[in-house]
Coordinates of C-alpha atoms and ligand atoms in Angstrom, one line a residue:
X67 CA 2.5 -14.3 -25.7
X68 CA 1.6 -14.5 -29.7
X69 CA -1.3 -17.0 -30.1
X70 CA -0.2 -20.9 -30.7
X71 CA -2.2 -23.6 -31.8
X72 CA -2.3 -26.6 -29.3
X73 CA -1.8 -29.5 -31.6
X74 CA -2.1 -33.8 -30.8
X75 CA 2.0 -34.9 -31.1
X76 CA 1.6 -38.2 -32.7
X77 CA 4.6 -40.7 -33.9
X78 CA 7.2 -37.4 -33.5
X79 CA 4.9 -35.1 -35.1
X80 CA 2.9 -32.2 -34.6
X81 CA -0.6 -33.5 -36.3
X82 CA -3.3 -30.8 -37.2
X83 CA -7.2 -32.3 -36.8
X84 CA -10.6 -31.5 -37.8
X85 CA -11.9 -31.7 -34.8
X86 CA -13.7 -29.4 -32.7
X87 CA -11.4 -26.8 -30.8
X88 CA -12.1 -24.8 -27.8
X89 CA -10.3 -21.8 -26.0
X90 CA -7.0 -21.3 -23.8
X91 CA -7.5 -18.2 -22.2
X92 CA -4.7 -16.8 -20.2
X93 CA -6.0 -15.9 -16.3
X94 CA -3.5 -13.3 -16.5
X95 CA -5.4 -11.6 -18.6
X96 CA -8.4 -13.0 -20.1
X97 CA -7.2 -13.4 -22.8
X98 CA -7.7 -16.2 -25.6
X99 CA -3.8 -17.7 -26.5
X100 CA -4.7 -20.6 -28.1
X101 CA -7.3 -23.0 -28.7
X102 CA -7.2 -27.0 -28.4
X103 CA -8.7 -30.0 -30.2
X104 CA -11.2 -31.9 -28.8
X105 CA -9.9 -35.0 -30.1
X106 CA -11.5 -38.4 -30.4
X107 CA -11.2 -42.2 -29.3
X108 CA -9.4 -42.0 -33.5
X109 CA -6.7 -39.8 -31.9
X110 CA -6.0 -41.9 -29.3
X111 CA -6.1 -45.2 -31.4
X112 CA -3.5 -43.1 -33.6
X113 CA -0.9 -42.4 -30.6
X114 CA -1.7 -45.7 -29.2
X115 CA -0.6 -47.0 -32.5
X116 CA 2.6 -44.9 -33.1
X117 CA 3.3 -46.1 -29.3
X118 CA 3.1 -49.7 -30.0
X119 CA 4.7 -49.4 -33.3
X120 CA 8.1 -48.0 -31.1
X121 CA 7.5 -50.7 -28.2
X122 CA 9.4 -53.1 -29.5
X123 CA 12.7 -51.1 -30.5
X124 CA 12.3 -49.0 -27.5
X125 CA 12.1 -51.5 -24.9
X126 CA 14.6 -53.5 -26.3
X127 CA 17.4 -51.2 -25.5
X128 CA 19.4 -51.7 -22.4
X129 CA 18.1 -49.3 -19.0
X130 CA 21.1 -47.5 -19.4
X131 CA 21.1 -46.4 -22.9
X132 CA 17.3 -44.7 -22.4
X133 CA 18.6 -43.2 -19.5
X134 CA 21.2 -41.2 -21.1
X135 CA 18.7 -39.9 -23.5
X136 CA 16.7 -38.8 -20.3
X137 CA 20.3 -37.5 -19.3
X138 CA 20.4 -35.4 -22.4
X139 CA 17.0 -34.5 -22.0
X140 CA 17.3 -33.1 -18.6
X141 CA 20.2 -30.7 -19.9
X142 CA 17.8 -29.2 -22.6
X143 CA 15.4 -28.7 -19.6
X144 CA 18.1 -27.1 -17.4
X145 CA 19.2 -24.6 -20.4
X146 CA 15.6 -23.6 -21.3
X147 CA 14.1 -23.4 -17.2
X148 CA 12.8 -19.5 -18.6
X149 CA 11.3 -20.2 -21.7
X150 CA 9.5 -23.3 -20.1
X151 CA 8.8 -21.0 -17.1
X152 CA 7.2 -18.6 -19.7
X153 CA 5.1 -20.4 -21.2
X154 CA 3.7 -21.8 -17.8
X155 CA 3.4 -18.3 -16.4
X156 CA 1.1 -17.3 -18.9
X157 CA -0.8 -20.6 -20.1
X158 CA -0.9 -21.5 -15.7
X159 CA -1.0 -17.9 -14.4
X160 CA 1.5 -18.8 -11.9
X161 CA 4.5 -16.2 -11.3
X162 CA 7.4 -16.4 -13.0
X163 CA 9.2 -17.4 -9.5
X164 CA 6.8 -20.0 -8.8
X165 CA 7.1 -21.4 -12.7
X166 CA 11.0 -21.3 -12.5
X167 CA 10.6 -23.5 -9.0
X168 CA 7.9 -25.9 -11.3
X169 CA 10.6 -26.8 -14.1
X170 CA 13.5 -27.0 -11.4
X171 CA 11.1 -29.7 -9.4
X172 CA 10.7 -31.6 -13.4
X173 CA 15.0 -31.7 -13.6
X174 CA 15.1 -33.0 -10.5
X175 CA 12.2 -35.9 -11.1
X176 CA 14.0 -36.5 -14.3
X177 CA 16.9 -37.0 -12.3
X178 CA 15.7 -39.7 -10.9
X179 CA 14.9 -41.6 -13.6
X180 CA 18.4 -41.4 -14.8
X181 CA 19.0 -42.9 -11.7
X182 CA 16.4 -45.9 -12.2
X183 CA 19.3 -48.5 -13.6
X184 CA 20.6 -48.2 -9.9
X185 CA 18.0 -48.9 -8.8
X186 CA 16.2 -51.5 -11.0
X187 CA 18.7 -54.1 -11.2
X188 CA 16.5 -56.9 -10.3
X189 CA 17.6 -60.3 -8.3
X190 CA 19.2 -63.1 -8.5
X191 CA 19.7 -66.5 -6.4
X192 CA 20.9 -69.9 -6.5
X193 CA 17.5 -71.3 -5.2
X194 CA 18.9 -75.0 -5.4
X195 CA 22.0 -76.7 -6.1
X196 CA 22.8 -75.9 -10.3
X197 CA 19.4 -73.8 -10.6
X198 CA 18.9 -70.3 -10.7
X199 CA 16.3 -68.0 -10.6
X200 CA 16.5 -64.2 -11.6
X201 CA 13.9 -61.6 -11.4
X202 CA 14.4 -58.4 -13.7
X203 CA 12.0 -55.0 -14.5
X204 CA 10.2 -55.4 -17.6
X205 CA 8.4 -52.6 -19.1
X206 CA 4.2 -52.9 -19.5
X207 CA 3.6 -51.4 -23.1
X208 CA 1.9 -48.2 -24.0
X209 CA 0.8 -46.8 -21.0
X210 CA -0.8 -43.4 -20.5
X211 CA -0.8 -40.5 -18.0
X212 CA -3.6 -38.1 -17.6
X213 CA -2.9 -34.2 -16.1
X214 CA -4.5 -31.2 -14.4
X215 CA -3.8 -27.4 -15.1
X216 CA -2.4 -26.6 -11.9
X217 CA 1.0 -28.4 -13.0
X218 CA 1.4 -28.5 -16.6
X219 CA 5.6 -29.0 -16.4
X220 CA 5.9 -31.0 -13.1
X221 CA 2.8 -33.4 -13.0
X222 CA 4.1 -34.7 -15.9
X223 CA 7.4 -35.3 -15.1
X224 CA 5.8 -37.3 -11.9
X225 CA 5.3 -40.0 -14.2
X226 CA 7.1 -39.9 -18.3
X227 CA 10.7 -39.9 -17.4
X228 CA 9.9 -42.8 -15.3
X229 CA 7.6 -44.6 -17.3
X230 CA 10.3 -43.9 -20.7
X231 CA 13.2 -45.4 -18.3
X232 CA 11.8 -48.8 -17.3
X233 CA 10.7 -48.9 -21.2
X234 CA 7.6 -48.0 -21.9
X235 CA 6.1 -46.0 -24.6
X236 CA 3.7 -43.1 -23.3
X237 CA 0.3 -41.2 -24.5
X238 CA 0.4 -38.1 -22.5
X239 CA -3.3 -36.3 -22.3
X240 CA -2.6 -32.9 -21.2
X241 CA -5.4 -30.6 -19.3
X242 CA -6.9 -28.6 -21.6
X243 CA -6.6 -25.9 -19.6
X244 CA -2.7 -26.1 -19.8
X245 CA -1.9 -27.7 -23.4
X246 CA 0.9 -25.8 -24.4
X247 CA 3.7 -26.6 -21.7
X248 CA 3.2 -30.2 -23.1
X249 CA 4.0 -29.4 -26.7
X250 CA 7.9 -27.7 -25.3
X251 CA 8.2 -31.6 -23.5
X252 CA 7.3 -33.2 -26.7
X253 CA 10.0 -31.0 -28.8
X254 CA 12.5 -31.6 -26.0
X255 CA 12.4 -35.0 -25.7
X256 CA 12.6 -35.5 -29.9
X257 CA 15.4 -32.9 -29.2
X258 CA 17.6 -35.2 -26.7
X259 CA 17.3 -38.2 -29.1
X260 CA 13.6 -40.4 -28.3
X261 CA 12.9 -41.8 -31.0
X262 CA 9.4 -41.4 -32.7
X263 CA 6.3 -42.5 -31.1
X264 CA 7.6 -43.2 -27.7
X265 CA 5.8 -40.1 -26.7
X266 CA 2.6 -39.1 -27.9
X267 CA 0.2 -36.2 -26.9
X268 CA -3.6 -36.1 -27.1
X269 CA -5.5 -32.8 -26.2
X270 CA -9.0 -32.8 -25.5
X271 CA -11.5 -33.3 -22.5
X272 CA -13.3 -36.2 -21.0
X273 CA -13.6 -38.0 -24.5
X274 CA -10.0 -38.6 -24.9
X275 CA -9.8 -39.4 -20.9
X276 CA -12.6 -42.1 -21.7
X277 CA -11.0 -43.5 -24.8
X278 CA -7.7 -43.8 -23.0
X279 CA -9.7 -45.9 -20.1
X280 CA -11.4 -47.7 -22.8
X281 CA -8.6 -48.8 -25.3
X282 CA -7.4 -52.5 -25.1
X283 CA -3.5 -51.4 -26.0
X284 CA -3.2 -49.1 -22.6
X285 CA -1.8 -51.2 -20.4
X286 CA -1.6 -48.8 -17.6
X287 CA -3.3 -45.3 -17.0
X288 CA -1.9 -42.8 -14.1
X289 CA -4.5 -40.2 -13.5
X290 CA -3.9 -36.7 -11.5
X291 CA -7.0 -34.2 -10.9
X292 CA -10.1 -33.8 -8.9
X293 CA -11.4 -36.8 -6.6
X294 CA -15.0 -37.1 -8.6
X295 CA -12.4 -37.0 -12.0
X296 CA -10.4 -39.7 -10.3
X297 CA -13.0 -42.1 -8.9
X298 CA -14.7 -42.2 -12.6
X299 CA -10.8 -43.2 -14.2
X300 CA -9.9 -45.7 -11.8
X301 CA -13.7 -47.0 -11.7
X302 CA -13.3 -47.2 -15.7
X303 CA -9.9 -48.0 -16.4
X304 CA -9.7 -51.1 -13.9
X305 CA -13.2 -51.9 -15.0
X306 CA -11.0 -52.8 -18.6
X307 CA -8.6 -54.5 -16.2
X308 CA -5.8 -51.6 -16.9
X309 CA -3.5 -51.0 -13.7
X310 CA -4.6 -47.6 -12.5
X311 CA -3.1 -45.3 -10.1
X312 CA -5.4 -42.0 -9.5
X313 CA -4.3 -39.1 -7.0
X314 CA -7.3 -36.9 -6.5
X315 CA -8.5 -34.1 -4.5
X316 CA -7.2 -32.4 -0.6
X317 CA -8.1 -30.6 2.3
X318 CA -5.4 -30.2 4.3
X319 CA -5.3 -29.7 7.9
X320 CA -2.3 -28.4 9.9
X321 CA -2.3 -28.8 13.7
X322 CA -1.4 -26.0 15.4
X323 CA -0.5 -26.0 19.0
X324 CA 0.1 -22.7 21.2
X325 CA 3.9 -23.5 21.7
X326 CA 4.5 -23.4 17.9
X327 CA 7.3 -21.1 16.8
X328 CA 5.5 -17.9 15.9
X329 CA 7.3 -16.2 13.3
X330 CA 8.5 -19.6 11.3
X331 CA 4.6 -21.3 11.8
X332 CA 3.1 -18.0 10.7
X333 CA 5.2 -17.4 7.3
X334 CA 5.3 -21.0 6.5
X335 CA 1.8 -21.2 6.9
X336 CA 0.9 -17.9 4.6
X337 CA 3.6 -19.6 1.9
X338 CA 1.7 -23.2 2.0
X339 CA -2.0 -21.5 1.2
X340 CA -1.5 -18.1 -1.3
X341 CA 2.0 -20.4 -3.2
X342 CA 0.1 -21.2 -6.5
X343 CA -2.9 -19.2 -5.3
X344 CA -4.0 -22.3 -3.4
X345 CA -4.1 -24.2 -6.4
X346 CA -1.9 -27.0 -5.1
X347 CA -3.0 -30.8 -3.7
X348 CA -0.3 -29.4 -0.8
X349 CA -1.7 -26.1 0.1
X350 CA -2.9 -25.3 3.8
X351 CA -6.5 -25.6 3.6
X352 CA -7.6 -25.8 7.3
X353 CA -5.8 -25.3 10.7
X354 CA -7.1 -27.0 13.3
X355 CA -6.2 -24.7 16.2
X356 CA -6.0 -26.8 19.3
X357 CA -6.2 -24.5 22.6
X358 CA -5.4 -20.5 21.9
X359 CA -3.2 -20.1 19.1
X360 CA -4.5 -16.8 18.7
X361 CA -1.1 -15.2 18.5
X362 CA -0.1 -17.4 15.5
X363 CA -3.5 -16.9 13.6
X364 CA -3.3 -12.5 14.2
X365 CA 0.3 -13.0 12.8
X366 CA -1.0 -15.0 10.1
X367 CA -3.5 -12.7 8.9
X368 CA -0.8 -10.0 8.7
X369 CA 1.7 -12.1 6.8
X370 CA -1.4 -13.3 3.9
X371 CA -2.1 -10.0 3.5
X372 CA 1.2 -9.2 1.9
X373 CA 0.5 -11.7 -1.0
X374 CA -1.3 -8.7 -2.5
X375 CA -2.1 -10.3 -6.1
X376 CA -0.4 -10.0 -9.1
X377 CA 3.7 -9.9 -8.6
X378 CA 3.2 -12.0 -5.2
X379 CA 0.3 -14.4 -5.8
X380 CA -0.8 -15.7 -9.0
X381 CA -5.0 -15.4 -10.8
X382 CA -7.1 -18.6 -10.0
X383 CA -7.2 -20.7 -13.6
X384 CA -10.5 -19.2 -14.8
X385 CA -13.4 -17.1 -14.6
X386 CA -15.5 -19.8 -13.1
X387 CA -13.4 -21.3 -10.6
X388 CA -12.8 -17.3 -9.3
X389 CA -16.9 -17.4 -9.0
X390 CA -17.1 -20.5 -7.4
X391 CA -14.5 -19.0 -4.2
X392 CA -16.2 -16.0 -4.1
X393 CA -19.5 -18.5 -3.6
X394 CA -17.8 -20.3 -1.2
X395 CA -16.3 -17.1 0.9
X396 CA -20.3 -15.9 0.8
X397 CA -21.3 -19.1 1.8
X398 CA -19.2 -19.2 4.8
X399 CA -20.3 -15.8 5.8
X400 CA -23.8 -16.3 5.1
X401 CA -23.5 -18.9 7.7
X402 CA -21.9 -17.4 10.4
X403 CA -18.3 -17.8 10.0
X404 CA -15.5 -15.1 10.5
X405 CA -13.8 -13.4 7.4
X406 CA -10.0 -13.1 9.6
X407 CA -8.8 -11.8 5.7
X408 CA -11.1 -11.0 2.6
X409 CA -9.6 -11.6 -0.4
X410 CA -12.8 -10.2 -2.5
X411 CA -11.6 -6.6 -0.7
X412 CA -8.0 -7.3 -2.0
X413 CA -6.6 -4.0 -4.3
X414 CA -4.2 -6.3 -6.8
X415 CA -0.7 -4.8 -7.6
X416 CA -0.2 -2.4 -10.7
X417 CA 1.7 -5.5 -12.8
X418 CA -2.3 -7.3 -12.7
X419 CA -4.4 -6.6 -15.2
X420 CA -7.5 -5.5 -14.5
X421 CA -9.0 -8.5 -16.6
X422 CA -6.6 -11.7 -14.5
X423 CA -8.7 -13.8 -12.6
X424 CA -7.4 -12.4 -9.4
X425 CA -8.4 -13.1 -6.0
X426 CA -7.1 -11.6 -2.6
X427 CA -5.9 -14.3 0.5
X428 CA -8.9 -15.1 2.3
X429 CA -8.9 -16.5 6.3
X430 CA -12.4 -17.7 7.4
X431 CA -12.6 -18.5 10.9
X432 CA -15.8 -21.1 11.8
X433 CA -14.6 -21.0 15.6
X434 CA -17.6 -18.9 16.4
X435 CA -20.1 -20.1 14.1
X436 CA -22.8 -22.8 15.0
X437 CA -22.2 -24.0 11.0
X438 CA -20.2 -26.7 10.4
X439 CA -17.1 -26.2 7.8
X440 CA -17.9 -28.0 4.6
X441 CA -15.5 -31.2 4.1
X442 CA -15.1 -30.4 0.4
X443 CA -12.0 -29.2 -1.5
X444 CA -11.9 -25.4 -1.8
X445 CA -8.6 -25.1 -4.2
X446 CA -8.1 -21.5 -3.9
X447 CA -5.8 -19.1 -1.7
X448 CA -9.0 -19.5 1.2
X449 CA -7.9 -21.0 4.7
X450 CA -10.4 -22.1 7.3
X451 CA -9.7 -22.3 11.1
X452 CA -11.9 -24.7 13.3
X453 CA -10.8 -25.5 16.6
X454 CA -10.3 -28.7 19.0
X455 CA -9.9 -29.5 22.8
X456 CA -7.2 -31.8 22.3
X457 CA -4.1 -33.3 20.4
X458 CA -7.0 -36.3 20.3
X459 CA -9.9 -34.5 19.4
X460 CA -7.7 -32.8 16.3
X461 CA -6.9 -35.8 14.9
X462 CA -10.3 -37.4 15.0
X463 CA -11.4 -34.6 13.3
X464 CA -9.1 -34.6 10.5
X465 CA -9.7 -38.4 10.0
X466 CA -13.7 -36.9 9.4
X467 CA -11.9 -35.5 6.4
X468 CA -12.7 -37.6 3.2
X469 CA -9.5 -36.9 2.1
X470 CA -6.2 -37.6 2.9
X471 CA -3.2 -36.0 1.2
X472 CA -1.4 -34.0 3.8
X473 CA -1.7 -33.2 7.5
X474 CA 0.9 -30.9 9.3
X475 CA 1.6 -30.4 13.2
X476 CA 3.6 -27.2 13.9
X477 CA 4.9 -27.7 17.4
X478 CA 7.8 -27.2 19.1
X479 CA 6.9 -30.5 21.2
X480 CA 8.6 -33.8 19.6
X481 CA 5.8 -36.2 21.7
X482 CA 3.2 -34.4 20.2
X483 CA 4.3 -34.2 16.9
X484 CA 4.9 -38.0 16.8
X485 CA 1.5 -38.6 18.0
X486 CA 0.5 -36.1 14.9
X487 CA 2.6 -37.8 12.7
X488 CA 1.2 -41.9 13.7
X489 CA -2.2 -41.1 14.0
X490 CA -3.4 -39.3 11.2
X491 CA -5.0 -40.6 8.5
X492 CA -2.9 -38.9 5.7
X493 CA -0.1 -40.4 3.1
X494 CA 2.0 -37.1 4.0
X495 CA 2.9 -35.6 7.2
X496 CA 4.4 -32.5 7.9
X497 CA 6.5 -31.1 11.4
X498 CA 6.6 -27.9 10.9
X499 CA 6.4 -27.8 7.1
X500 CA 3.5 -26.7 5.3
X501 CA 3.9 -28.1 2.2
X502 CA 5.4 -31.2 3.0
X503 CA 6.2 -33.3 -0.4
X504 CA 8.5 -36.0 -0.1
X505 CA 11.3 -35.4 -2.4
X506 CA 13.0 -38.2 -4.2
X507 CA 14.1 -41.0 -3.5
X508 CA 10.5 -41.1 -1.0
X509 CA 7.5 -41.2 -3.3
X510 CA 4.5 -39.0 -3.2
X511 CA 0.6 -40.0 -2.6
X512 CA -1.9 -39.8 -0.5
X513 CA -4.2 -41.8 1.4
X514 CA -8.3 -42.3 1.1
X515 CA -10.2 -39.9 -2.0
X516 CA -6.6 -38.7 -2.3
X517 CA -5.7 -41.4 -4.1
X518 CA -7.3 -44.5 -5.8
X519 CA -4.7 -47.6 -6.8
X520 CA -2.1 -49.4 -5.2
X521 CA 1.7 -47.7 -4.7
X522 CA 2.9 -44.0 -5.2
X523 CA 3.3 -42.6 -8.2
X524 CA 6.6 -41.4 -7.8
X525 CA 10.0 -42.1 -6.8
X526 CA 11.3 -45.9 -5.7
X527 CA 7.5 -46.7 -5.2
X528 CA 6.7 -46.1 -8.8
X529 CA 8.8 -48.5 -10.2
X530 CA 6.2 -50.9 -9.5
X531 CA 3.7 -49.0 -11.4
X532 CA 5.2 -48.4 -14.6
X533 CA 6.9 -52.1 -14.6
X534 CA 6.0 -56.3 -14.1
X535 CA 8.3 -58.6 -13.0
X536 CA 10.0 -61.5 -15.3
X537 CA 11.0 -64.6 -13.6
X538 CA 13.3 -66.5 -15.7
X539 CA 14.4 -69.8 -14.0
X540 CA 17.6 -72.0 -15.5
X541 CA 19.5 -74.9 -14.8
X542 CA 22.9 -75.1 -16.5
X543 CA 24.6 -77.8 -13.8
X544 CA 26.2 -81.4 -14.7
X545 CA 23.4 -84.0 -13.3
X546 CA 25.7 -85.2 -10.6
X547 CA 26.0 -82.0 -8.9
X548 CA 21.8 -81.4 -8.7
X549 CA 19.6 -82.9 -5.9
X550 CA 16.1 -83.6 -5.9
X551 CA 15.0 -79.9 -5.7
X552 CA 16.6 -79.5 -9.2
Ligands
NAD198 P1 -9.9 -32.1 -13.1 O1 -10.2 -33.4 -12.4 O2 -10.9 -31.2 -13.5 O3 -9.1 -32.5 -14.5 C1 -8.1 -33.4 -14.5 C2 -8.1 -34.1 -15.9 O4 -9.3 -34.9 -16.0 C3 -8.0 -33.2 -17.0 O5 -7.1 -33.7 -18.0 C4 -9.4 -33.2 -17.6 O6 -9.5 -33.0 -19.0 C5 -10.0 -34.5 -17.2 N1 -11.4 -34.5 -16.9 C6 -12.1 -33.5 -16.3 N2 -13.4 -33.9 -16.2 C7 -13.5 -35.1 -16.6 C8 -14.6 -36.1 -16.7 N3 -15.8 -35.8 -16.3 N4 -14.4 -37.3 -17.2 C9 -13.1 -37.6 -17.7 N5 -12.1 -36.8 -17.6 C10 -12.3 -35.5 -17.1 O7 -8.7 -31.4 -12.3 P2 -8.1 -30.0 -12.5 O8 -9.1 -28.9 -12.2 O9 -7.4 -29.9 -13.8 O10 -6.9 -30.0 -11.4 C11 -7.2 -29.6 -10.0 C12 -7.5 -30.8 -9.2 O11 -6.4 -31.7 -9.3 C13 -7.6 -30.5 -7.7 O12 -8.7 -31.3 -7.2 C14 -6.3 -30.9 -7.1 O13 -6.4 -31.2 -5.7 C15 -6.0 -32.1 -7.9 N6 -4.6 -32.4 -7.9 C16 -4.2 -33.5 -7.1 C17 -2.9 -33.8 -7.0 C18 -2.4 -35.0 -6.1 O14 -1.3 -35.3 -6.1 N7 -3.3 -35.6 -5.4 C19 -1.9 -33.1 -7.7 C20 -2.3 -32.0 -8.5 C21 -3.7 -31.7 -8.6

């Protein structure tokens, strides 16, 4: 890809600054195709400024006339699914398969915002005789969402489409990892008809993320990333009484009982941990093998070992977070557990470059080790097995899990998977799915360090987020006709 500038998109323009810039490197290769601004608390004051500036215009059209512009928007997305997959494949790493199957999942969350003004239509009830009351969506303001690399098209779309729709005007803070996917949105939206300064982009690091916790205009701040990352936004931006919803970090544990359909368990399994390179808040992370599921594991190992990387499985996002696997694989070893697969032995395929960040499927078994698997979030094509005595015992273990994103049963018992599906302590469940996100209408989020703030930030459940309520009471009745509630 020839080298592009990230730039801040400010009042419908791409805005050069002075500030500081730092490196995109491609994980595909190593290397450098871009660099980013570190911008300041200036920048944001400047998109939070454009943003207010367009409030008023903005939210004063009708739910239906922004929606057609998302409708509009959504067609530029559909005609350009390649380029935008491009420019994710090499910014991201991801394949080109896995980047097509990001954009599709952004046209279909923009779908649903078109679909908002049916579902946003408010209430309305004679409460007594001549008066009535009415309750309808209003929008918040200038809000702000804050990103990770691991989705630079979708994450996104989790939350601007829906946030534009119910009429607010947005300051988008990519990761700076990932800055260019943002820039294509920004151009797209102008594109389908936004008008100026309902969407802004800031690039930078922890700086901007601060400012945007910090500034008195941002009404409302959604926050996707790490758990540590999430706890400090949600800490800070509530702290400046902002509504704050912040999904951070997983380990996911699937359930895995010996009647489980092999083949279906095994490949579903393999897709759910190397899909993304592991790099997903979804992936299998840890099975929790209750009684000898040793025929699902050995099939397991052999269908992982087939994402050799490059065309099947994707780099990890950077030099360091490739060293810090390969640390925790050691780690593991060094303390006993079993290496079932070793990615760090992995040959890639002749499309890698001998520079990408690659890294091999990894399986490490603690069943035989006196060490305890560590509780934190790996985020990396590495699955852990640990075992448990019971249905019981699995789920008490999971619920030792800080986090609380996804658990999966794979079963071919319905009880059992009900039990699984009651009891854990996790905002998504899974039977028999690995990766199972709620698609819309149902919202996603998960439960405990998974996510700080009330509500999930997306589909019907989001509504609340991005919107308050306006009560607006009346009485047009003739005197006679009213009682002594009137
Ligand atoms: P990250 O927490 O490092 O970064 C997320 C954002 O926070 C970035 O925009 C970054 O610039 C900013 N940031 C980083 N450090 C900061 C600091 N000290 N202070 C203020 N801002 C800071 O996350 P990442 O590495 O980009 O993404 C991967 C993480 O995101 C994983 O933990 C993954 O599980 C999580 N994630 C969660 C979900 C979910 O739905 N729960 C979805 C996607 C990703």
């Amino acid at each position: 890809m020839k080298y592009q500038e990230a730039r801040n998109y400010i009042n419908g323009q791409f805005v050069s600054c002075n500030n500081k810039r730092i490196d995109v490197e491609s994980p595909l290769t190593g290397e450098v195709i871009s660099t980013v601004p570190l911008s300041t608390y200036n920048d944001v004051d400047d998109a939070v400024k454009a943003a207010k500036n367009a409030f008023l215009a903005w939210s004063g059209m009708t739910l239906k006339m922004r929606s057609q512009i998302l409708y509009t928007y959504r067609q530029i997305v559909e005609e350009n699914v390649e380029n935008l997959a491009a420019i994710i494949h090499v910014e991201n790493g991801k394949t080109m398969d896995e980047a097509i199957a990001e954009v599709r999942k952004s046209i279909e969350l923009t779908e649903f915002a078109c679909s908002i003004p049916q579902i946003a239509v408010g209430e309305v009830l004679e409460v007594s005789v001549g008066v009535e009351c009415r309750s309808e969506y209003a929008p918040l303001g200038v809000v702000a969402c804050i990103n990770p690399f691991n989705f630079p098209h979708m994450v996104p779309h989790w939350t601007v489409p829906n946030a534009l729709a119910l009429g607010n005007c947005v300051v988008l803070k990519p990761s700076e990892l990932t800055p260019l996917t943002a820039m294509k949105m920004a151009e797209m939206l102008k594109l389908a008809g936004l008008p100026d300064g309902v969407f802004n982009i800031v690039n930078g690091a922890k700086d901007v993320v601060e400012a945007i916790c910090d500034h008195p205009e941002i009404k409302a701040v959604s926050f996707v990333g790490s758990t540590p990352v999430a706890q400090i936004v949600y800490r800070r931006a509530t702290s400046n009484l902002k509504r704050c919803l912040a999904l951070g970090g997983a380990k996911n544990h699937l359930i895995v009982l010996p009647d489980a359909n092999l083949d279906l368990s095994a490949s579903d399994i393999a897709a759910s941990m190397c899909g993304s390179a592991g790099q997903r808040c979804m992936a299998a992370s840890v099975m929790i093998a209750v009684g000898n599921v040793n025929p699902v594991i050995e099939k397991l190992c052999a269908e992982v070992s087939k994402f050799i990387p490059g065309t099947k499985m994707p780099p990890i996002i950077s030099r360091q977070s490739r060293e810090n696997l390969i640390n925790y694989i050691n780690e593991a070893e060094k303390k006993g557990a079993k290496l079932l697969v070793d990615g760090r032995k992995f040959t890639n395929d002749s499309t890698a470059d001998a520079n990408g960040y690659y890294l091999g499927p990894t399986i490490i078994d603690w069943r035989g080790s006196n060490a305890k698997m560590p509780e934190s979030e790996v985020f990396g094509p590495v699955f852990e097995i640990i075992s448990a005595k019971s249905v019981e015992d699995a789920i008490s273990i999971q619920h030792e899990s800080p986090f609380g994103n996804a658990t999966s049963a794979f079963t071919q018992n319905g009880a059992i998977a009900k039990m699984v599906a009651q009891n854990a302590s996790a905002g998504m469940i899974g039977i028999n799915i690995g990766v199972p996100v709620p698609r819309e209408p149902f919202s996603f989020g998960g439960w405990n360090a998974s996510k700080f703030g009330a509500g999930d930030i997306t589909g019907k459940s989001s509504l609340g987020f991005w919107s308050q309520f306006k009560k607006v009471t009346s009485k047009w009745a003739k005197q006679e006709i009213t009682d002594w509630m009137s």
